[in-house]
Coordinates of N, CA and C in Angstrom, one line a residue:
Chain N
E1 N -76.0 -95.0 129.6 CA -74.7 -94.9 128.4 C -73.4 -94.4 129.1
P2 N -72.6 -94.3 128.6 CA -71.2 -94.2 129.1 C -71.3 -92.7 129.6
E3 N -69.7 -92.3 130.3 CA -70.5 -90.9 130.9 C -69.2 -90.3 131.1
V4 N -68.4 -89.2 131.2 CA -67.3 -89.0 132.4 C -67.8 -88.6 133.1
T5 N -67.2 -88.7 134.2 CA -67.5 -88.8 135.6 C -66.1 -87.8 136.3
Q6 N -66.6 -87.0 137.3 CA -65.7 -86.0 137.8 C -66.2 -85.8 138.8
T7 N -64.4 -85.7 140.0 CA -65.2 -85.6 141.3 C -63.8 -84.2 141.9
P8 N -64.0 -83.4 143.1 CA -65.4 -83.5 143.7 C -66.5 -82.7 142.5
S9 N -67.3 -82.8 143.5 CA -68.0 -82.1 142.5 C -68.4 -80.1 142.7
H10 N -68.1 -80.4 144.5 CA -67.3 -78.8 144.3 C -66.1 -79.1 145.4
Q11 N -65.0 -78.4 145.3 CA -63.7 -77.8 146.0 C -63.5 -77.2 146.3
V12 N -63.6 -76.6 147.2 CA -63.1 -75.4 148.0 C -61.7 -75.4 149.1
T13 N -60.8 -74.5 149.3 CA -59.3 -74.7 149.0 C -59.2 -73.1 149.6
Q14 N -58.0 -72.8 150.4 CA -57.3 -72.0 150.3 C -56.5 -71.6 148.9
M15 N -56.2 -70.3 149.1 CA -55.3 -70.0 148.0 C -54.0 -70.1 148.4
G16 N -53.2 -70.6 147.1 CA -52.3 -71.1 147.7 C -51.9 -72.6 147.9
Q17 N -53.0 -73.1 148.4 CA -53.2 -75.0 148.7 C -53.0 -75.8 146.8
E18 N -52.4 -76.9 147.1 CA -52.8 -77.4 145.8 C -54.1 -78.1 145.6
V19 N -54.5 -78.3 144.8 CA -55.8 -79.2 144.5 C -55.5 -79.7 142.9
I20 N -56.7 -80.8 143.5 CA -56.6 -82.5 141.8 C -57.6 -82.3 141.9
L21 N -57.9 -82.2 140.8 CA -59.7 -82.4 140.2 C -59.5 -83.5 139.2
R22 N -60.5 -84.8 139.5 CA -59.8 -86.1 138.9 C -61.7 -86.1 138.1
C23 N -61.2 -86.7 136.9 CA -61.8 -87.2 136.0 C -61.7 -88.5 135.5
V24 N -62.8 -89.5 135.7 CA -62.8 -90.7 134.6 C -63.5 -90.1 133.1
P25 N -62.2 -90.8 132.4 CA -63.2 -90.1 131.0 C -64.3 -91.9 130.1
I26 N -64.4 -91.3 129.3 CA -65.1 -92.5 128.6 C -64.1 -93.9 128.5
S27 N -65.0 -95.0 129.1 CA -63.9 -96.1 128.5 C -63.5 -96.0 126.9
N28 N -62.1 -96.5 126.6 CA -61.8 -96.4 125.4 C -61.7 -94.9 124.3
H29 N -62.0 -94.4 124.8 CA -62.0 -92.6 124.4 C -60.4 -92.6 124.5
L30 N -60.1 -90.9 123.5 CA -58.1 -91.7 123.5 C -57.7 -90.9 123.4
Y31 N -58.8 -89.2 123.4 CA -58.5 -88.0 123.6 C -59.3 -87.3 125.1
F32 N -58.2 -86.2 125.6 CA -58.9 -85.8 127.2 C -58.8 -84.5 127.1
Y33 N -59.5 -83.7 127.9 CA -59.4 -82.7 127.9 C -59.5 -81.4 129.0
W34 N -59.1 -80.6 129.2 CA -59.6 -79.6 130.3 C -60.1 -77.9 130.1
Y35 N -61.4 -78.1 130.1 CA -62.1 -76.8 130.5 C -62.0 -76.3 130.7
R36 N -62.4 -74.8 130.9 CA -63.0 -74.0 132.2 C -64.1 -73.2 132.0
Q37 N -64.7 -72.8 133.0 CA -66.0 -71.5 132.8 C -65.8 -70.8 134.2
I38 N -65.0 -69.7 134.1 CA -65.3 -68.2 135.3 C -66.9 -68.2 135.0
L39 N -67.7 -67.8 136.1 CA -68.2 -67.6 136.4 C -69.2 -66.8 135.6
G40 N -70.5 -67.3 134.9 CA -71.1 -66.0 133.9 C -70.3 -66.0 132.6
Q41 N -69.0 -66.3 132.4 CA -68.1 -65.9 130.9 C -68.5 -67.1 130.5
K42 N -67.9 -67.1 128.9 CA -67.6 -68.8 128.2 C -66.7 -69.6 128.9
V43 N -67.0 -70.5 128.6 CA -66.1 -72.1 128.2 C -64.7 -71.7 127.5
E44 N -63.8 -71.9 129.1 CA -62.3 -71.7 127.8 C -61.6 -73.0 127.6
F45 N -61.0 -73.1 126.9 CA -59.7 -74.7 126.5 C -59.0 -74.5 127.6
L46 N -58.2 -75.2 128.1 CA -57.4 -75.1 129.0 C -56.2 -76.0 128.6
V47 N -56.2 -77.6 127.6 CA -55.5 -78.3 127.6 C -56.1 -79.6 126.7
S48 N -55.2 -80.0 126.4 CA -55.7 -81.2 125.0 C -54.4 -82.5 125.8
F49 N -55.1 -83.5 125.9 CA -53.9 -84.9 125.8 C -54.6 -86.1 125.0
Y50 N -53.4 -86.4 123.9 CA -53.4 -88.1 123.1 C -52.2 -88.6 123.9
N51 N -52.1 -89.7 124.0 CA -51.1 -90.7 123.9 C -50.1 -90.0 124.7
N52 N -50.8 -90.2 126.0 CA -49.8 -89.6 126.8 C -49.1 -88.6 127.0
E53 N -49.5 -87.6 126.2 CA -48.8 -86.2 126.1 C -49.6 -85.1 126.3
I54 N -49.3 -84.1 126.4 CA -50.2 -82.7 126.1 C -50.2 -82.3 124.9
S55 N -51.2 -82.2 123.8 CA -51.4 -82.0 122.2 C -50.9 -80.5 122.5
E56 N -52.2 -80.0 123.1 CA -52.3 -78.3 123.0 C -52.2 -78.1 124.3
K57 N -52.1 -76.9 124.2 CA -52.8 -75.9 126.1 C -53.3 -74.6 125.1
S58 N -53.5 -73.7 126.6 CA -53.7 -72.3 126.0 C -52.9 -71.8 127.0
E59 N -53.4 -70.5 126.3 CA -51.9 -69.6 127.4 C -52.4 -69.5 129.1
I60 N -53.6 -69.6 129.3 CA -54.3 -69.7 131.0 C -53.5 -71.3 131.5
F61 N -52.7 -71.9 130.7 CA -52.1 -73.3 131.2 C -51.3 -73.6 131.1
D62 N -50.6 -72.2 132.5 CA -49.1 -71.5 132.7 C -48.7 -73.5 133.8
D63 N -47.0 -72.8 134.2 CA -46.9 -73.5 135.0 C -47.5 -73.8 136.5
Q64 N -48.5 -73.6 136.5 CA -48.9 -73.6 137.5 C -49.8 -75.3 137.9
F65 N -50.1 -75.8 136.4 CA -51.1 -76.1 135.5 C -50.5 -77.7 135.2
S66 N -51.1 -79.0 135.4 CA -50.3 -79.9 134.9 C -51.7 -81.0 135.2
V67 N -51.7 -81.7 133.9 CA -52.0 -83.7 134.0 C -51.8 -83.9 134.2
E68 N -52.2 -85.1 133.9 CA -52.0 -86.6 134.6 C -53.0 -87.9 133.8
R69 N -52.2 -89.1 133.1 CA -53.3 -89.9 133.5 C -52.5 -91.2 134.3
P70 N -52.9 -91.2 135.4 CA -51.5 -92.2 135.9 C -52.0 -93.1 136.3
D71 N -53.1 -93.8 135.7 CA -53.5 -95.0 135.7 C -54.2 -95.5 134.7
G72 N -54.1 -95.2 133.5 CA -55.0 -95.6 132.4 C -56.6 -94.9 132.5
S73 N -56.9 -95.0 133.2 CA -58.6 -94.4 133.3 C -58.6 -93.4 133.8
N74 N -57.9 -92.7 135.4 CA -58.4 -91.3 135.7 C -57.9 -90.1 134.7
F75 N -58.2 -89.7 134.8 CA -57.1 -88.6 134.5 C -57.3 -87.0 135.0
T76 N -55.9 -86.4 135.2 CA -56.7 -85.3 136.9 C -55.7 -84.2 136.2
L77 N -55.8 -83.0 136.6 CA -55.5 -81.5 136.4 C -55.0 -81.0 137.8
K78 N -53.8 -80.9 138.2 CA -53.5 -80.3 139.4 C -53.3 -78.8 139.2
I79 N -53.3 -78.4 140.1 CA -53.2 -76.8 140.6 C -52.2 -76.5 141.7
R80 N -51.0 -76.7 141.1 CA -50.0 -76.1 142.5 C -50.2 -75.5 143.2
S81 N -50.3 -74.0 143.0 CA -51.0 -73.0 144.4 C -51.7 -72.3 143.6
T82 N -52.5 -72.2 144.0 CA -54.4 -71.7 143.5 C -53.9 -70.3 144.5
K83 N -54.8 -69.7 142.6 CA -55.2 -68.0 142.8 C -56.3 -68.2 143.3
L84 N -56.6 -66.5 143.3 CA -58.4 -66.7 143.9 C -59.1 -67.1 142.2
E85 N -58.1 -66.0 141.4 CA -58.8 -66.3 140.3 C -58.6 -67.7 139.4
D86 N -59.1 -68.8 140.1 CA -58.6 -69.5 139.8 C -59.9 -70.6 139.8
S87 N -60.6 -69.9 140.8 CA -62.5 -70.5 141.2 C -63.4 -69.8 140.1
A88 N -63.6 -71.4 139.3 CA -64.1 -71.2 138.3 C -64.7 -72.8 138.2
M89 N -66.0 -73.6 136.9 CA -66.1 -74.6 137.0 C -65.5 -75.2 136.1
Y90 N -64.5 -76.3 136.4 CA -63.8 -77.0 136.0 C -64.2 -78.1 135.3
F91 N -64.9 -78.2 133.4 CA -64.9 -79.0 133.2 C -64.6 -80.9 132.4
C92 N -64.2 -81.2 132.3 CA -63.9 -82.8 131.6 C -64.4 -82.9 130.4
A93 N -63.5 -83.3 129.4 CA -64.7 -83.9 128.4 C -63.7 -85.2 127.9
S94 N -64.3 -86.0 126.9 CA -63.2 -86.9 126.5 C -63.7 -87.5 125.3
Q95 N -62.8 -87.7 124.1 CA -63.4 -87.9 122.7 C -63.0 -89.3 122.5
G96 N -63.4 -89.8 121.4 CA -63.1 -91.9 121.5 C -62.8 -91.3 119.9
D97 N -63.4 -90.5 119.0 CA -62.5 -90.7 117.7 C -62.7 -89.1 117.6
L98 N -61.3 -88.7 116.0 CA -61.5 -87.7 116.0 C -61.8 -87.2 114.8
A99 N -62.7 -87.8 114.3 CA -63.2 -87.9 112.7 C -65.0 -87.3 112.9
K100 N -65.8 -87.5 114.1 CA -66.7 -87.3 115.1 C -66.1 -85.9 115.4
N101 N -65.6 -85.8 116.1 CA -65.4 -84.6 116.7 C -67.0 -84.4 117.7
I102 N -67.1 -85.6 118.9 CA -68.3 -85.2 119.4 C -66.5 -85.0 120.6
Q103 N -66.9 -84.2 121.8 CA -66.7 -84.3 122.9 C -67.2 -84.3 123.9
Y104 N -67.8 -85.6 124.6 CA -68.8 -86.3 126.1 C -67.8 -85.3 127.2
F105 N -68.7 -84.3 128.1 CA -68.1 -83.5 129.0 C -68.4 -84.5 130.4
G106 N -68.1 -83.7 131.5 CA -68.5 -84.2 132.4 C -69.5 -83.2 133.0
A107 N -69.8 -83.4 134.6 CA -70.8 -82.2 135.2 C -69.6 -81.5 135.4
G108 N -68.7 -81.4 136.2 CA -67.6 -80.1 136.6 C -67.7 -80.5 137.7
T109 N -66.7 -79.8 137.9 CA -66.2 -79.6 139.7 C -65.7 -78.2 139.7
R110 N -66.8 -77.5 140.2 CA -66.6 -76.1 141.4 C -65.9 -76.3 142.2
L111 N -64.3 -74.9 141.4 CA -63.5 -74.5 143.0 C -63.0 -73.4 143.1
S112 N -63.7 -73.6 144.7 CA -63.6 -72.0 144.8 C -62.5 -72.0 145.4
V113 N -61.6 -70.7 145.1 CA -60.4 -70.2 146.1 C -60.8 -69.7 147.3
L114 N -60.5 -69.4 148.3 CA -61.0 -68.4 149.3 C -59.6 -68.0 149.9
Chain Z
S1 N -59.7 -61.3 119.5 CA -60.8 -61.0 118.9 C -61.6 -62.2 119.3
Q2 N -62.8 -62.4 119.2 CA -63.7 -63.4 120.1 C -64.1 -64.6 119.1
Q3 N -64.0 -65.8 119.7 CA -64.1 -66.8 118.5 C -65.9 -67.2 119.1
G4 N -66.8 -67.2 118.2 CA -67.6 -67.5 118.8 C -69.1 -66.3 119.3
E5 N -69.5 -65.9 118.7 CA -70.8 -64.6 119.8 C -72.3 -65.3 119.8
E6 N -72.8 -65.4 120.6 CA -73.9 -65.7 120.1 C -74.9 -65.0 120.7
D7 N -75.9 -64.8 119.6 CA -77.2 -63.3 119.9 C -78.4 -64.3 119.8
P8 N -79.1 -63.9 120.3 CA -79.3 -63.1 121.6 C -78.7 -63.6 123.2
Q9 N -78.2 -62.4 123.9 CA -78.0 -63.1 125.3 C -78.6 -64.0 126.0
A10 N -79.6 -63.3 126.2 CA -81.1 -64.3 126.5 C -82.3 -64.0 125.8
L11 N -83.0 -65.1 125.6 CA -84.2 -65.5 125.5 C -85.4 -66.0 126.0
S12 N -86.7 -65.1 125.8 CA -87.5 -65.7 126.9 C -89.2 -65.9 126.2
I13 N -89.8 -67.6 125.9 CA -90.7 -67.4 125.2 C -91.7 -68.2 125.5
Q14 N -93.1 -68.5 125.1 CA -94.0 -69.1 125.5 C -93.8 -70.9 125.1
E15 N -93.8 -71.5 125.9 CA -94.5 -73.1 125.6 C -94.9 -73.2 124.2
G16 N -94.2 -74.0 123.3 CA -94.5 -74.8 122.0 C -94.8 -73.2 121.4
E17 N -93.3 -72.3 121.5 CA -93.2 -71.2 120.7 C -91.8 -71.9 119.8
N18 N -91.7 -71.1 119.3 CA -89.6 -71.9 118.4 C -89.1 -70.8 118.8
A19 N -87.8 -71.6 119.3 CA -86.8 -70.5 119.5 C -85.4 -70.6 118.7
T20 N -85.0 -69.4 118.7 CA -83.7 -69.1 117.6 C -83.0 -68.3 117.9
M21 N -81.5 -69.4 118.1 CA -80.3 -68.6 118.0 C -78.9 -68.0 117.4
N22 N -78.7 -67.6 117.6 CA -77.2 -67.4 116.6 C -76.2 -67.5 116.9
C23 N -75.2 -67.7 115.8 CA -74.0 -67.6 116.3 C -72.7 -67.5 115.5
S24 N -71.9 -66.3 115.1 CA -71.2 -66.1 114.5 C -69.7 -66.1 115.1
Y25 N -68.9 -66.4 113.9 CA -67.7 -66.9 114.5 C -66.4 -66.1 113.4
K26 N -65.2 -66.0 113.9 CA -64.5 -65.4 112.9 C -62.9 -65.6 111.9
T27 N -62.4 -67.5 112.0 CA -61.7 -68.0 111.8 C -62.3 -69.4 110.9
S28 N -61.4 -69.6 110.3 CA -62.2 -71.3 109.3 C -62.2 -72.0 110.2
I29 N -63.7 -72.8 110.3 CA -63.8 -74.2 110.8 C -63.8 -75.4 109.7
N30 N -63.1 -76.7 110.6 CA -64.0 -77.8 110.5 C -65.3 -78.5 110.3
N31 N -65.3 -77.4 112.0 CA -66.9 -78.2 112.4 C -67.7 -77.0 113.0
L32 N -68.9 -77.3 113.1 CA -69.3 -76.2 114.1 C -70.6 -77.1 115.0
Q33 N -70.8 -76.5 115.9 CA -71.4 -77.9 117.4 C -72.4 -76.6 118.2
W34 N -73.5 -76.8 118.6 CA -74.3 -76.6 119.2 C -74.2 -77.7 120.5
Y35 N -74.1 -77.1 122.0 CA -74.0 -77.8 123.4 C -75.2 -76.9 124.3
R36 N -75.7 -78.1 125.4 CA -77.2 -77.3 125.6 C -76.7 -77.3 127.8
Q37 N -75.8 -76.4 128.5 CA -76.1 -76.7 130.1 C -77.0 -76.6 130.3
N38 N -77.5 -77.2 131.5 CA -78.4 -77.1 132.1 C -77.9 -76.0 133.4
S39 N -78.7 -75.6 134.1 CA -78.3 -74.1 135.1 C -76.7 -75.3 136.0
G40 N -75.8 -75.0 136.2 CA -74.7 -75.4 137.4 C -74.0 -76.5 136.2
R41 N -74.5 -77.7 136.3 CA -74.3 -78.4 134.9 C -73.5 -78.6 133.7
G42 N -72.8 -80.0 133.7 CA -72.0 -79.7 132.6 C -72.3 -79.9 130.7
L43 N -71.8 -79.5 129.8 CA -71.9 -78.9 128.7 C -72.8 -80.9 127.6
V44 N -73.8 -80.8 127.1 CA -74.4 -81.5 126.5 C -74.7 -81.9 125.4
H45 N -73.8 -82.6 124.4 CA -74.1 -82.1 123.1 C -74.9 -82.5 122.1
L46 N -75.4 -81.7 121.1 CA -76.4 -81.7 121.2 C -76.7 -81.9 119.9
I47 N -75.3 -81.0 118.2 CA -76.1 -81.5 117.2 C -74.0 -81.4 116.5
L48 N -73.9 -81.5 115.6 CA -72.4 -81.0 115.0 C -72.5 -80.9 113.4
I49 N -72.3 -80.2 112.9 CA -72.5 -79.4 111.6 C -70.9 -79.5 110.8
R50 N -70.9 -80.2 109.6 CA -69.3 -79.9 109.2 C -69.7 -79.1 107.9
S51 N -68.0 -78.7 107.5 CA -68.3 -77.2 107.3 C -68.8 -77.3 105.7
N52 N -68.9 -78.5 105.1 CA -69.4 -78.9 103.9 C -70.8 -79.0 103.6
E53 N -71.6 -78.5 105.0 CA -73.3 -79.0 105.2 C -73.9 -77.7 105.3
R54 N -75.1 -77.2 104.7 CA -75.7 -75.9 105.3 C -77.1 -76.4 106.0
E55 N -76.9 -77.6 106.4 CA -78.2 -78.0 107.2 C -78.4 -79.2 108.1
K56 N -79.0 -79.0 108.8 CA -79.2 -80.6 109.3 C -79.8 -80.9 111.0
H57 N -81.0 -81.3 110.9 CA -81.7 -82.2 111.6 C -81.9 -82.6 113.1
S58 N -81.9 -82.3 114.2 CA -82.2 -83.4 114.5 C -83.4 -83.5 115.7
G59 N -84.3 -84.1 115.8 CA -85.5 -84.5 116.4 C -85.9 -82.9 116.2
R60 N -86.0 -81.8 117.5 CA -86.8 -81.1 117.1 C -86.0 -79.3 116.5
L61 N -84.9 -80.1 116.7 CA -83.4 -79.3 116.2 C -83.0 -79.0 114.6
R62 N -83.1 -77.8 115.0 CA -82.3 -77.5 113.2 C -81.6 -76.7 113.0
V63 N -80.4 -77.0 112.6 CA -79.1 -75.9 112.6 C -78.9 -75.9 111.1
T64 N -78.2 -74.8 110.8 CA -77.9 -73.8 109.4 C -76.4 -73.5 109.9
L65 N -75.7 -73.9 108.4 CA -74.1 -73.3 108.8 C -74.5 -72.2 107.0
D66 N -73.9 -70.9 107.9 CA -73.8 -70.8 106.2 C -71.2 -70.3 106.8
T67 N -71.1 -71.0 105.6 CA -69.5 -70.7 105.4 C -69.2 -69.1 105.1
S68 N -70.1 -68.3 104.3 CA -69.5 -67.2 103.8 C -69.5 -65.8 105.0
K69 N -70.9 -66.1 105.9 CA -71.2 -65.4 106.9 C -70.6 -65.5 108.4
K70 N -69.9 -67.0 108.2 CA -69.4 -67.0 109.0 C -70.3 -67.2 110.2
S71 N -71.8 -67.7 109.9 CA -73.4 -68.1 111.0 C -72.9 -69.1 111.0
S72 N -74.1 -69.0 111.9 CA -74.6 -71.0 112.2 C -76.5 -69.9 113.5
S73 N -76.8 -70.8 112.4 CA -78.3 -70.6 113.7 C -79.1 -72.4 114.1
L74 N -79.4 -71.9 115.3 CA -80.0 -73.2 115.9 C -81.6 -73.1 116.1
L75 N -82.7 -73.7 115.5 CA -83.3 -73.8 115.7 C -84.3 -75.2 116.6
I76 N -84.9 -74.2 117.3 CA -85.8 -75.0 118.8 C -87.4 -75.6 118.4
T77 N -87.8 -76.3 117.7 CA -89.6 -76.1 117.8 C -90.0 -76.8 118.8
A78 N -91.2 -76.5 118.8 CA -91.9 -76.6 119.6 C -91.9 -76.2 121.2
S79 N -91.2 -75.3 122.0 CA -90.5 -75.6 122.5 C -91.8 -76.0 124.3
R80 N -90.5 -76.4 125.0 CA -90.6 -77.3 126.1 C -90.1 -76.8 127.5
A81 N -91.0 -76.4 128.7 CA -89.6 -75.8 129.7 C -88.7 -76.6 130.3
A82 N -88.4 -77.9 129.7 CA -86.8 -78.7 129.6 C -86.3 -77.7 129.0
D83 N -86.7 -77.6 128.4 CA -85.5 -76.8 126.6 C -84.9 -75.9 127.5
T84 N -85.3 -74.9 128.7 CA -84.8 -74.2 129.2 C -83.5 -73.8 129.5
A85 N -82.6 -73.6 129.3 CA -80.5 -73.7 129.9 C -80.1 -72.9 128.8
S86 N -78.7 -72.8 128.8 CA -77.7 -71.9 127.9 C -77.4 -73.0 126.8
Y87 N -77.5 -72.1 125.7 CA -76.6 -72.7 124.2 C -75.6 -72.3 123.6
F88 N -74.6 -73.1 123.6 CA -73.2 -72.4 123.4 C -73.4 -73.1 122.5
C89 N -72.5 -72.0 120.9 CA -72.1 -72.9 119.8 C -70.3 -73.1 120.1
A90 N -70.2 -74.3 119.3 CA -68.7 -74.4 119.3 C -67.8 -74.7 118.1
T91 N -66.7 -74.4 118.0 CA -66.2 -74.2 116.5 C -64.7 -75.2 116.8
A92 N -64.5 -76.1 115.9 CA -63.4 -76.4 115.6 C -62.6 -76.4 114.9
N93 N -61.6 -75.4 114.9 CA -60.3 -75.3 114.1 C -59.5 -75.8 113.3
P94 N -59.7 -76.0 111.9 CA -58.5 -77.0 111.2 C -57.3 -76.3 111.9
N95 N -56.6 -75.2 112.2 CA -55.7 -75.0 112.1 C -54.5 -75.3 113.6
F96 N -55.7 -75.4 114.9 CA -55.5 -75.8 115.8 C -55.5 -77.9 115.9
G97 N -56.1 -78.4 115.0 CA -56.4 -79.8 114.1 C -57.9 -80.3 114.8
N98 N -57.9 -81.1 114.7 CA -59.6 -81.4 114.9 C -59.7 -81.5 116.4
E99 N -59.5 -81.3 117.2 CA -59.3 -81.1 119.2 C -59.7 -80.1 119.6
K100 N -59.5 -78.6 120.0 CA -59.7 -77.7 120.9 C -60.8 -77.1 120.4
L101 N -62.1 -76.9 121.2 CA -62.8 -76.0 120.9 C -63.2 -75.1 121.4
T102 N -63.6 -73.7 120.6 CA -63.8 -72.7 121.2 C -64.9 -72.3 121.4
F103 N -65.1 -72.0 122.5 CA -67.0 -71.8 122.6 C -67.3 -70.4 122.6
G104 N -68.6 -70.1 122.2 CA -69.1 -68.6 122.1 C -69.7 -68.5 123.9
T105 N -70.3 -67.3 124.1 CA -70.3 -66.9 124.6 C -72.1 -67.3 125.8
G106 N -72.7 -67.6 124.3 CA -74.1 -68.2 125.2 C -75.7 -67.4 125.0
T107 N -76.5 -68.4 124.6 CA -77.8 -67.9 124.6 C -78.3 -68.5 126.2
R108 N -78.8 -67.2 126.8 CA -79.7 -67.8 127.7 C -81.1 -67.9 127.9
L109 N -81.8 -69.3 127.5 CA -83.2 -69.4 126.9 C -84.4 -69.6 128.2
T110 N -85.0 -69.1 128.6 CA -85.7 -69.5 129.0 C -87.3 -69.5 128.5
I111 N -87.9 -71.0 129.2 CA -89.0 -71.2 128.1 C -90.6 -70.8 129.3
I112 N -91.4 -70.2 129.2 CA -92.6 -69.5 130.4 C -93.2 -70.7 129.8
P113 N -93.9 -72.0 130.7 CA -95.0 -72.7 130.7 C -96.2 -71.9 130.3

C-alpha cells in the first residue's frame, strides 16, 4: 500500500540553526500538508500546499517557516532559525482527492531543539 | 475556542469490552474523521463520516454524528490489545475548504489483556 515517508525520523539541532524536514508524499497525490504536535498536545495544522503554492497557513507558520516541492516528488518544510518551542513531532500528509478528503500521514519527524 | 474536544481523555477497559469515545466541535463541518495514533507514531485514518450522514460502520468501528449537538462518537467493539492507542477526531471546516483538518485533544485508550 502506498505510504507517505518522512525523513529523518529524529532531528536534533541547536537553537538558531536551520532545519529541513523531508517528506515524500504518495505519488499522484495533489494536496500536501504539514502539521505539528507538541508533546502531549493536539495535532495542529501548519500549512497546506497545492499547485506549487501555499493554499492556507496557520498563525504558527510565520516567516521562519517555508515549504517547497523542489522536484515533483519531495515536499519539504524548512525552519530558518529554530527556537526551543519548535520542538515537536512534525507530520506530513498528502491527499489525492478533495472529495474524499482523506489525508494520509507519514510517521513523523521528531524535532528536538537544544 | 477549541475545535474538537474528546472525552474521556483516557479510558482503560478489559480486552473484549466495547470502548466508546466522544468528540464535540464548535463550528460547522463538511465531515468528521477519526484517526488513531500509536505511541510515537503517525496518524492512521480510521473512518470518515459526512455531515449529512448519521452513522457509519467499518469492521469493528461504529461512528455516529449528531450535527445538531455538534458531537460524534466512536465505538470500538470487542476490543483487542492492539487497539491500545490514542484516538483523535478531526473536522474539515467548509469555511476553509476541504483541506485543513482541525484535530481534537484525543482519547488515550488502553486495552488490558
